[in-house]
Amino acid sequence: MSDAPVEVVNGSVRRVNGPVVDVVGLDGVAMFDVVAIGEAGLAGEIVSINGDVATAQVYEYDGGVAPGDGVTSRGEQLSITLGPGLLGHVFDGILRPLEPEVVWLAAGRSDDAAAETTWHFTPAATVGEHLAGGALLGRVTEGKHFEHRVLVPPGVEGILTQLAPESDARADHPIARVGDVDVSMSHRWPVRVPRPARARDREPRLLRTGQRVLDLLYPIVRGSSASVPGGFGTGKTLLQQQIAKWCDAEVIVYVGCGERGNEMIDVLDDLAKLSDPRTGGPLRERTVCIANTSNMPVMAREASIYTGVAVAEFFRDMGYDVVVIADSTSRWAEALREFASRTNQLPAEEGYPATLASALAAFYERAGSFTTLGGSRGSVTIIGAVSPPGGDLTEPVTAQTRRFVRCVWSLDRDLAYARHYPAVSWNESFSRDSDAIAGVRSAEGDTQWAERRALALALLAEAERLESLVELVGAAALPDRQRVMLRSAKLLKESVLQQDAMSDDDAYCGEAKQQALLEMILAIHERFLELVDHGVSAERLDGLDLARVSAARESGGADDVAAVTAIRDSALATLKGLG
């Protein structure tokens, strides 16, 4: 993408309607062109053209803007500067740097605040080579551990005629010349345009989260998409923080979209305090935070998720696996609804624009695992929280999102109030990636993965059905076989699905221990059924003390399979003595 200067076109404000401004005099202006409004140069974007009147949505507080104020168009789409200096920092919805303690930005400020920073560039190409977009030019180290790969921008191709030696340079200073284009460590990119890749990667690769209920029952592959719907207080933010901390992605892009300012500051503070299990440093060192809180201009909220995905695609092109966490897409949809109302668009269900479904589809479509232009493998996984009003999972944003994502991790209010964390509902959740992951697991030698998952889900479903009967007739009225199913399901929930995010031994669980815990419960369940079939009463089984089984998840460390095996053997030995 070229950074060549563009022609400046001038016009004036005709009408102001909240974050929507009608402009005249911008001859030749095109849809999605960026404009600067008023003396402060407020950032806006052309979203409608009707004759000689162009309508712009303003991404900043536009108090004081009045008819007659000047408007300037640069003739480019809403674009951001991508380069070193993103990791570990906080930005607004159009990628302008913020102070983490303030999460606010003066009107009209540009995104050039970090332009004076210098980076130590190490070349990795040879003068005389023919290079195209995605080719490696050199490397820069961000923080203490992260290797930032400086690539030829998409759309640039030719012979490398100049390349800077190992030296310190600013990100916007040319370090190479490819063909007739000077290339720096940073470049501009329009946020609404997906960055190109060579091909989609069809070989599934598991994204490990370290959260048992997700990895065992509702897994996700790299480059997939997931939704986390849940009402207030069900633990959406905490679950997303756990995924950000423990998943095996190299880069996290956290988009705080329309959340309360104090909550966003708490999230940023937590990211600074959380230790990165990969490096031992603060988790925020490999995180890009985009903060657009509820007290910020509403239209920047609409742009923030595109900004986040564009940043993720930038790191994907370096060959990294990136996770985008959007909290929450409901607030983004509310921005679409407000804009549609102010521009007199025909409302659809609950006032949302008719384009809501297509907008959600376009957003989640940018997830994927790719072979990059440079030939490496990278991925963007999108995990979007949904905050349905009143916990209504049938409202438009939640319902439409379920159509387009591969996984739904629905959070249940009753589980949350019962202090069952994560409160992932086994009734409302699903994973469309499970079949692909079963193939991956089988290729890795675990041919029983799909069978264990199916048995666990069947046990949970049957227990859910039986619990509704217990409420009517009581547990004593059930046959013994059904009573032990309830006991087994209770053990499954307590020993496997529940996980303590505050525990050093349980916040993260390795694959081997996850498998051992589930195998233990299924083995105990099978033995329960055998004993009942041989005449052992359910009352006698209910009287057994299996507290060690329930606490097995916190026995030993995250990968301590031996402790789980010892508890399983002890429990099975006790059950064997009953037969």
XYZ file of C-alpha atoms in Angstrom:
579
model
C 0.000 0.000 0.000
C 1.609 3.253 -1.124
C 2.090 6.221 1.202
C 2.152 8.682 -1.696
C 0.610 12.109 -1.041
C -2.966 12.606 -2.151
C -4.823 15.590 -3.501
C -6.484 17.802 -0.905
C -10.091 18.886 -1.544
C -11.811 21.608 0.508
C -15.488 22.064 1.405
C -17.629 23.332 4.286
C -20.089 22.105 6.915
C -23.760 22.429 5.998
C -25.468 20.711 8.953
C -24.468 19.005 12.223
C -26.559 16.205 13.711
C -24.649 14.677 16.613
C -21.773 12.615 15.177
C -23.168 13.052 11.651
C -22.124 16.080 9.586
C -23.440 17.096 6.152
C -20.763 18.667 3.945
C -20.912 20.600 0.656
C -18.194 21.631 -1.770
C -16.189 18.406 -1.738
C -16.104 17.927 -5.498
C -14.944 14.461 -6.501
C -15.128 13.039 -2.969
C -15.739 9.291 -2.806
C -17.379 6.939 -0.344
C -15.255 6.172 2.735
C -12.858 9.069 2.098
C -11.374 10.550 5.259
C -12.092 14.212 6.013
C -10.812 16.712 8.574
C -13.571 18.913 10.014
C -13.279 22.376 11.550
C -10.238 24.153 12.971
C -9.353 21.172 15.149
C -9.267 18.858 12.124
C -11.676 16.330 13.620
C -11.429 12.960 11.927
C -14.455 11.833 9.920
C -15.396 9.453 7.131
C -17.737 9.931 4.173
C -20.566 7.410 4.437
C -23.173 8.820 2.058
C -23.237 11.025 -1.040
C -26.460 12.592 -2.328
C -25.853 15.031 -5.155
C -23.526 17.764 -3.906
C -24.103 16.854 -0.229
C -21.753 14.361 1.385
C -22.461 12.924 4.840
C -19.582 12.192 7.204
C -19.547 10.263 10.456
C -17.200 11.936 12.950
C -14.894 9.829 15.100
C -14.343 12.495 17.746
C -16.443 14.750 19.957
C -17.684 17.421 17.565
C -19.030 19.976 20.029
C -18.437 23.467 18.644
C -18.568 22.448 14.982
C -20.970 24.757 13.146
C -22.272 25.340 9.615
C -19.668 27.091 7.515
C -16.664 25.452 9.178
C -14.072 24.208 6.740
C -13.796 20.558 5.720
C -10.789 18.993 4.022
C -10.651 15.650 2.204
C -7.370 13.864 1.547
C -8.946 11.415 -0.880
C -7.988 8.282 1.064
C -9.987 5.746 3.044
C -9.848 5.503 6.836
C -6.310 4.216 7.285
C -3.942 3.468 10.127
C -0.158 3.372 10.414
C 1.142 -0.152 10.909
C 4.677 -0.749 12.072
C 6.790 -1.339 15.188
C 5.524 0.230 18.401
C 2.067 -1.317 18.564
C 2.675 -4.043 21.139
C 2.258 -3.078 24.757
C 0.447 0.171 23.991
C -3.098 1.494 24.121
C -4.860 3.205 21.217
C -8.241 4.704 20.460
C -10.671 3.364 17.852
C -8.671 4.755 14.921
C -5.273 3.758 16.348
C -4.141 7.009 17.940
C -2.046 6.494 21.083
C -3.657 6.885 24.493
C -2.332 7.057 28.008
C -3.422 3.844 29.818
C -4.342 5.735 32.997
C -6.528 8.247 31.130
C -8.037 6.410 28.124
C -8.904 9.716 26.482
C -7.576 11.770 23.590
C -7.565 15.455 22.762
C -9.713 16.338 19.738
C -7.932 16.473 16.412
C -4.775 14.739 17.603
C -3.006 12.662 14.954
C -1.504 9.197 15.232
C 2.074 10.451 14.896
C 2.837 10.662 18.622
C 5.344 7.798 18.478
C 6.968 8.908 15.215
C 10.160 10.052 16.963
C 10.881 6.591 18.426
C 13.861 4.835 16.870
C 14.167 1.089 16.331
C 17.220 -1.104 15.859
C 16.870 -2.527 12.352
C 18.715 -5.709 11.324
C 18.606 -6.403 7.554
C 17.645 -9.862 6.292
C 17.542 -9.418 2.498
C 20.148 -8.993 -0.221
C 20.431 -6.059 -2.604
C 19.651 -7.221 -6.140
C 16.884 -9.631 -5.148
C 13.477 -9.412 -6.771
C 10.998 -8.892 -3.929
C 7.221 -8.730 -3.783
C 4.706 -7.897 -1.083
C 5.266 -9.949 2.068
C 8.989 -10.538 1.482
C 11.222 -10.178 4.540
C 13.441 -7.073 4.609
C 14.717 -7.224 8.176
C 13.875 -7.547 11.846
C 13.254 -5.317 14.841
C 12.998 -6.432 18.469
C 10.001 -5.061 20.354
C 10.143 -5.208 24.118
C 12.477 -7.895 25.381
C 11.345 -10.894 23.376
C 9.146 -10.154 20.348
C 10.613 -10.335 16.854
C 8.928 -7.764 14.621
C 9.452 -8.750 10.992
C 9.735 -5.847 8.559
C 8.077 -6.886 5.303
C 7.618 -5.398 1.857
C 4.110 -3.839 1.958
C 1.366 -5.455 -0.162
C 1.237 -4.041 -3.676
C 4.962 -3.214 -3.847
C 7.200 -5.302 -6.120
C 10.551 -4.953 -7.850
C 14.312 -5.259 -7.498
C 15.758 -4.378 -4.089
C 18.192 -1.633 -5.015
C 18.875 -0.193 -1.557
C 18.796 -1.657 1.956
C 19.878 0.058 5.151
C 22.651 -1.612 7.167
C 22.129 -2.624 10.771
C 21.306 0.644 12.446
C 18.792 2.654 14.463
C 16.046 4.325 12.443
C 12.610 5.850 12.833
C 9.663 3.758 11.719
C 8.720 6.277 9.021
C 12.282 6.623 7.702
C 13.023 4.731 4.444
C 15.170 1.667 5.042
C 14.909 0.101 1.570
C 14.016 0.803 -2.026
C 12.035 -1.843 -3.904
C 11.570 -1.030 -7.576
C 10.839 2.684 -7.603
C 9.213 2.739 -4.112
C 10.909 3.793 -0.882
C 9.939 1.391 1.904
C 10.025 2.223 5.604
C 9.354 0.060 8.661
C 5.777 1.366 8.767
C 3.079 1.901 6.182
C -0.555 2.985 5.935
C -3.444 0.572 5.439
C -7.236 1.148 5.086
C -8.930 -0.638 7.993
C -11.996 -1.767 6.053
C -9.923 -3.548 3.391
C -8.752 -7.078 4.282
C -5.018 -7.473 3.839
C -4.202 -9.886 1.006
C -2.791 -13.371 1.510
C -1.620 -16.069 -0.857
C -4.272 -18.643 0.090
C -6.478 -19.843 2.911
C -4.881 -22.649 4.864
C -7.255 -25.619 4.926
C -5.211 -27.732 7.356
C -6.807 -27.331 10.817
C -4.558 -26.422 13.753
C -5.925 -26.491 17.269
C -5.938 -23.297 19.340
C -5.308 -24.425 22.904
C -6.890 -22.207 25.534
C -6.016 -24.078 28.741
C -9.699 -23.910 29.738
C -11.048 -27.455 30.071
C -14.668 -26.809 29.140
C -13.514 -25.208 25.881
C -10.683 -27.532 24.918
C -12.596 -30.719 25.777
C -16.159 -29.901 24.716
C -16.222 -26.780 22.526
C -12.762 -26.505 20.926
C -11.669 -23.995 18.338
C -9.068 -24.080 15.570
C -6.646 -21.306 14.718
C -8.218 -18.861 12.305
C -11.743 -19.677 13.420
C -14.300 -17.452 15.125
C -16.215 -17.668 18.384
C -18.926 -15.768 20.177
C -19.269 -15.409 23.959
C -22.864 -14.320 24.658
C -23.850 -13.722 28.255
C -25.764 -11.343 30.472
C -24.299 -8.968 33.030
C -22.211 -10.715 35.682
C -21.794 -14.024 33.878
C -18.012 -13.699 33.497
C -17.418 -12.686 29.866
C -14.463 -10.421 30.621
C -12.848 -12.923 32.991
C -13.132 -15.751 30.457
C -11.635 -13.560 27.745
C -8.773 -12.585 30.037
C -8.073 -16.257 30.707
C -8.029 -16.961 26.971
C -5.740 -13.978 26.381
C -3.334 -15.163 29.072
C -3.227 -18.883 28.407
C -4.026 -19.511 24.735
C -1.066 -20.469 22.569
C -1.286 -17.479 20.202
C 1.722 -15.184 19.851
C -0.174 -11.869 19.748
C -3.388 -10.688 21.408
C -5.410 -7.740 20.081
C -7.902 -6.619 22.735
C -10.662 -4.298 21.491
C -12.650 -2.639 24.283
C -15.655 -1.577 22.251
C -18.153 0.590 24.119
C -17.372 -0.746 27.594
C -17.379 1.534 30.633
C -14.186 3.542 31.069
C -13.446 2.279 34.575
C -13.846 -1.336 33.403
C -11.466 -0.717 30.507
C -8.877 0.770 32.850
C -9.256 -2.297 35.098
C -8.646 -4.567 32.100
C -5.532 -2.616 31.119
C -4.294 -2.730 34.698
C -4.870 -6.485 34.840
C -2.992 -7.023 31.565
C -0.061 -5.079 33.009
C -0.073 -7.149 36.198
C -0.715 -10.569 34.628
C 2.445 -12.566 34.027
C 2.905 -13.911 30.507
C 3.503 -17.667 30.839
C 5.590 -17.559 27.658
C 8.098 -14.895 28.669
C 7.567 -14.221 32.368
C 7.049 -10.522 31.651
C 3.776 -8.572 31.723
C 1.110 -9.991 29.428
C 0.562 -6.538 27.937
C 3.974 -6.740 26.224
C 2.445 -8.963 23.514
C -0.947 -7.295 23.551
C -2.288 -4.418 21.467
C -5.142 -2.668 23.302
C -7.714 -0.617 21.399
C -9.909 1.278 23.829
C -13.108 2.923 22.722
C -15.157 3.299 25.867
C -18.781 4.304 26.278
C -17.825 7.917 27.061
C -15.960 8.256 23.764
C -17.575 9.296 20.460
C -19.924 6.572 19.366
C -18.800 6.372 15.742
C -15.192 5.585 16.675
C -16.722 2.520 18.312
C -17.967 1.436 14.897
C -14.454 1.744 13.432
C -12.617 0.150 16.354
C -13.278 -3.484 15.467
C -12.025 -2.944 11.911
C -8.940 -1.270 13.326
C -8.385 -4.267 15.594
C -8.692 -6.777 12.765
C -6.366 -4.740 10.519
C -3.727 -4.760 13.284
C -4.205 -8.526 13.696
C -3.793 -9.106 9.945
C -0.572 -7.067 10.056
C 0.940 -9.480 12.591
C -0.583 -12.444 10.759
C 1.390 -11.446 7.671
C 4.580 -11.858 9.735
C 3.636 -15.502 10.268
C 2.149 -15.164 13.734
C -1.042 -16.617 15.185
C -3.164 -13.747 16.496
C -6.295 -13.713 18.648
C -8.665 -10.736 18.440
C -10.873 -10.271 21.493
C -13.753 -7.855 20.861
C -15.617 -6.801 24.009
C -18.316 -6.287 23.033
C -19.820 -6.518 19.564
C -23.212 -5.563 21.012
C -21.916 -2.036 21.690
C -20.543 -1.925 18.154
C -23.978 -2.894 16.806
C -25.531 -0.145 18.925
C -23.250 2.345 17.162
C -24.545 1.064 13.825
C -28.100 1.513 15.090
C -27.473 5.089 16.216
C -25.854 6.016 12.936
C -28.697 4.430 10.955
C -31.209 6.418 12.983
C -29.413 9.721 12.375
C -29.181 9.097 8.629
C -32.867 8.087 8.340
C -32.187 4.505 7.248
C -35.141 2.144 7.314
C -34.936 0.295 10.663
C -35.221 -3.457 10.907
C -35.689 -5.631 14.001
C -35.355 -3.649 17.275
C -34.174 -0.595 15.338
C -30.964 -2.142 14.036
C -30.175 -1.435 10.374
C -31.071 -4.036 7.777
C -27.348 -4.367 7.043
C -26.564 -5.718 10.534
C -26.283 -9.333 9.368
C -23.985 -8.491 6.466
C -21.810 -6.281 8.704
C -21.395 -9.093 11.240
C -20.634 -11.582 8.468
C -17.991 -9.295 6.949
C -16.335 -8.830 10.342
C -16.097 -12.520 11.228
C -15.130 -13.409 7.656
C -11.776 -11.705 8.246
C -10.845 -14.504 10.609
C -8.877 -17.294 9.020
C -5.668 -19.273 8.785
C -3.625 -18.271 5.754
C -0.514 -18.860 3.755
C 0.813 -15.314 3.736
C 2.242 -13.414 0.773
C 5.695 -14.243 2.131
C 4.932 -17.976 2.242
C 4.645 -18.419 6.023
C 1.569 -19.566 7.960
C -0.367 -17.141 10.109
C -3.868 -16.865 11.477
C -6.400 -14.461 12.926
C -8.879 -15.923 15.404
C -11.784 -13.649 16.373
C -13.539 -14.044 19.721
C -16.390 -11.582 20.130
C -18.312 -11.047 23.346
C -22.033 -10.348 23.015
C -23.944 -8.536 25.760
C -27.641 -9.174 25.083
C -29.948 -6.812 27.007
C -31.478 -8.672 29.924
C -29.623 -11.837 28.899
C -32.058 -12.356 25.986
C -30.217 -14.711 23.620
C -32.894 -14.280 20.944
C -32.193 -10.575 20.367
C -30.877 -9.654 16.872
C -27.120 -9.273 17.546
C -26.855 -12.591 19.394
C -29.071 -14.451 16.934
C -27.276 -13.119 13.858
C -23.830 -13.708 15.354
C -24.639 -17.387 15.925
C -25.145 -17.726 12.173
C -21.635 -16.629 11.255
C -19.280 -17.910 13.958
C -17.810 -21.383 14.198
C -18.117 -21.676 17.984
C -20.553 -20.323 20.567
C -19.506 -20.319 24.222
C -22.757 -19.210 25.801
C -22.560 -18.142 29.446
C -25.377 -19.173 31.780
C -26.604 -16.846 34.518
C -27.639 -19.711 36.825
C -24.187 -21.303 36.601
C -22.547 -17.942 37.270
C -24.729 -17.290 40.321
C -23.892 -20.807 41.561
C -20.216 -19.786 41.336
C -19.524 -22.333 38.616
C -16.717 -20.830 36.544
C -16.466 -20.708 33.587
C -20.253 -20.471 33.331
C -20.264 -22.040 29.850
C -23.660 -23.583 29.205
C -23.653 -27.110 27.788
C -27.183 -26.495 26.488
C -26.583 -23.354 24.432
C -22.923 -23.799 23.400
C -21.566 -25.581 20.325
C -18.454 -25.978 18.193
C -18.512 -26.464 14.441
C -14.761 -27.127 14.593
C -15.113 -30.324 16.636
C -15.064 -32.695 13.644
C -11.902 -31.108 12.267
C -10.272 -31.245 15.691
C -11.225 -34.912 16.067
C -9.211 -35.542 12.908
C -6.257 -33.593 14.300
C -6.396 -35.472 17.600
C -6.614 -38.805 15.798
C -3.595 -37.931 13.673
C -1.720 -37.108 16.881
C -2.526 -40.571 18.231
C -5.551 -39.781 20.426
C -8.162 -41.800 18.542
C -10.627 -41.749 21.462
C -10.951 -37.948 21.726
C -14.244 -37.697 19.819
C -15.738 -40.650 21.726
C -14.855 -39.145 25.135
C -16.347 -35.813 24.098
C -19.556 -37.465 22.885
C -19.914 -39.451 26.111
C -19.417 -36.345 28.247
C -21.961 -34.311 26.275
C -24.475 -37.178 26.364
C -24.059 -37.477 30.134
C -24.621 -33.742 30.605
C -27.679 -33.757 28.354
C -29.246 -36.730 30.150
C -28.518 -35.185 33.560
C -30.179 -31.945 32.451
C -33.293 -33.883 31.468
C -33.330 -35.805 34.735
C -32.885 -32.668 36.853
C -36.157 -31.318 35.489
C -37.843 -34.543 36.628
C -36.220 -34.354 40.062
C -37.796 -30.946 40.567
C -41.212 -32.586 40.099
C -40.942 -35.990 41.775
C -37.714 -35.906 43.801
C -34.498 -37.895 43.300
C -35.738 -40.865 45.344
C -38.409 -41.581 42.738
C -35.872 -42.121 39.973
C -34.506 -45.569 39.035
C -31.022 -46.317 40.391
C -29.404 -46.111 36.968
C -30.684 -42.578 36.462
C -29.659 -41.534 39.977
C -26.045 -42.546 39.374
C -26.118 -40.607 36.106
C -26.926 -37.498 38.130
C -24.042 -38.309 40.489
C -21.626 -38.809 37.583
C -22.726 -35.578 35.925
C -22.148 -33.726 39.195
C -18.615 -35.131 39.381
C -18.039 -34.154 35.744
C -19.095 -30.567 36.417
C -17.065 -30.243 39.621
C -13.927 -32.105 38.553
C -13.614 -31.167 34.892
C -15.846 -28.325 33.721
C -15.368 -26.045 36.718
C -12.056 -24.156 36.823
C -10.681 -21.638 39.317
C -9.126 -18.665 37.514
C -7.559 -17.475 40.772
C -5.810 -20.751 41.570
C -2.155 -21.206 40.658
C -2.807 -24.909 40.071
C -6.106 -24.611 38.215
C -6.136 -21.373 36.218
C -4.522 -23.245 33.347
C -4.773 -26.960 32.592
C -2.503 -28.807 30.193
C -3.804 -31.222 27.586
C -2.607 -34.373 29.296
C -4.228 -33.443 32.604
C -7.459 -32.452 30.843
C -7.595 -35.875 29.225
C -6.771 -37.648 32.499
C -9.524 -35.817 34.395
C -12.180 -36.640 31.811
C -11.064 -40.260 31.544
C -11.256 -40.546 35.339
C -14.874 -39.364 35.468
C -15.941 -41.562 32.564
C -14.264 -44.575 34.157
C -16.025 -43.902 37.489
C -19.336 -43.462 35.663
C -18.906 -46.755 33.841
C -18.138 -48.486 37.130
C -21.229 -46.886 38.724
C -23.428 -48.405 36.023
C -21.806 -51.814 36.381
C -22.398 -51.819 40.141
C -26.055 -50.797 39.743
C -26.556 -53.544 37.166
C -25.134 -56.009 39.717
C -27.579 -54.949 42.408
C -25.677 -52.245 44.320
C -28.183 -49.594 45.356
C -27.918 -45.933 44.371
C -28.225 -44.966 48.056
C -25.069 -46.911 48.842
C -23.197 -45.239 45.989
C -24.457 -41.820 47.043
C -22.951 -42.423 50.478
C -19.427 -42.804 49.104
C -16.978 -40.017 49.894
C -15.557 -38.904 46.550
C -14.303 -35.499 47.698
C -10.812 -36.268 46.399
C -12.270 -36.874 42.951
C -14.050 -33.526 42.987
C -10.833 -31.792 44.060
C -8.591 -33.630 41.587
C -8.499 -30.653 39.223
C -6.460 -28.699 41.774
C -4.169 -31.586 42.675
C -0.607 -30.937 41.603
C 0.233 -28.470 38.855
C -1.279 -27.762 35.468
C 0.390 -30.812 33.924
C 0.403 -33.209 36.897
C -1.177 -36.315 35.392
C 0.291 -38.595 38.059
C -1.773 -36.956 40.818
C -4.986 -37.456 38.821
C -4.058 -41.055 38.024
C -3.484 -41.798 41.718
C -6.896 -40.363 42.660
C -8.592 -42.314 39.860
C -6.964 -45.601 40.892
C -7.929 -45.018 44.520
C -11.566 -44.254 43.617
C -11.858 -47.272 41.305
C -10.351 -49.498 43.988
C -12.977 -48.290 46.447
C -15.738 -48.979 43.929
C -14.314 -52.409 43.150
C -14.662 -53.324 46.799
C -18.413 -52.718 46.584
C -18.914 -55.326 43.920
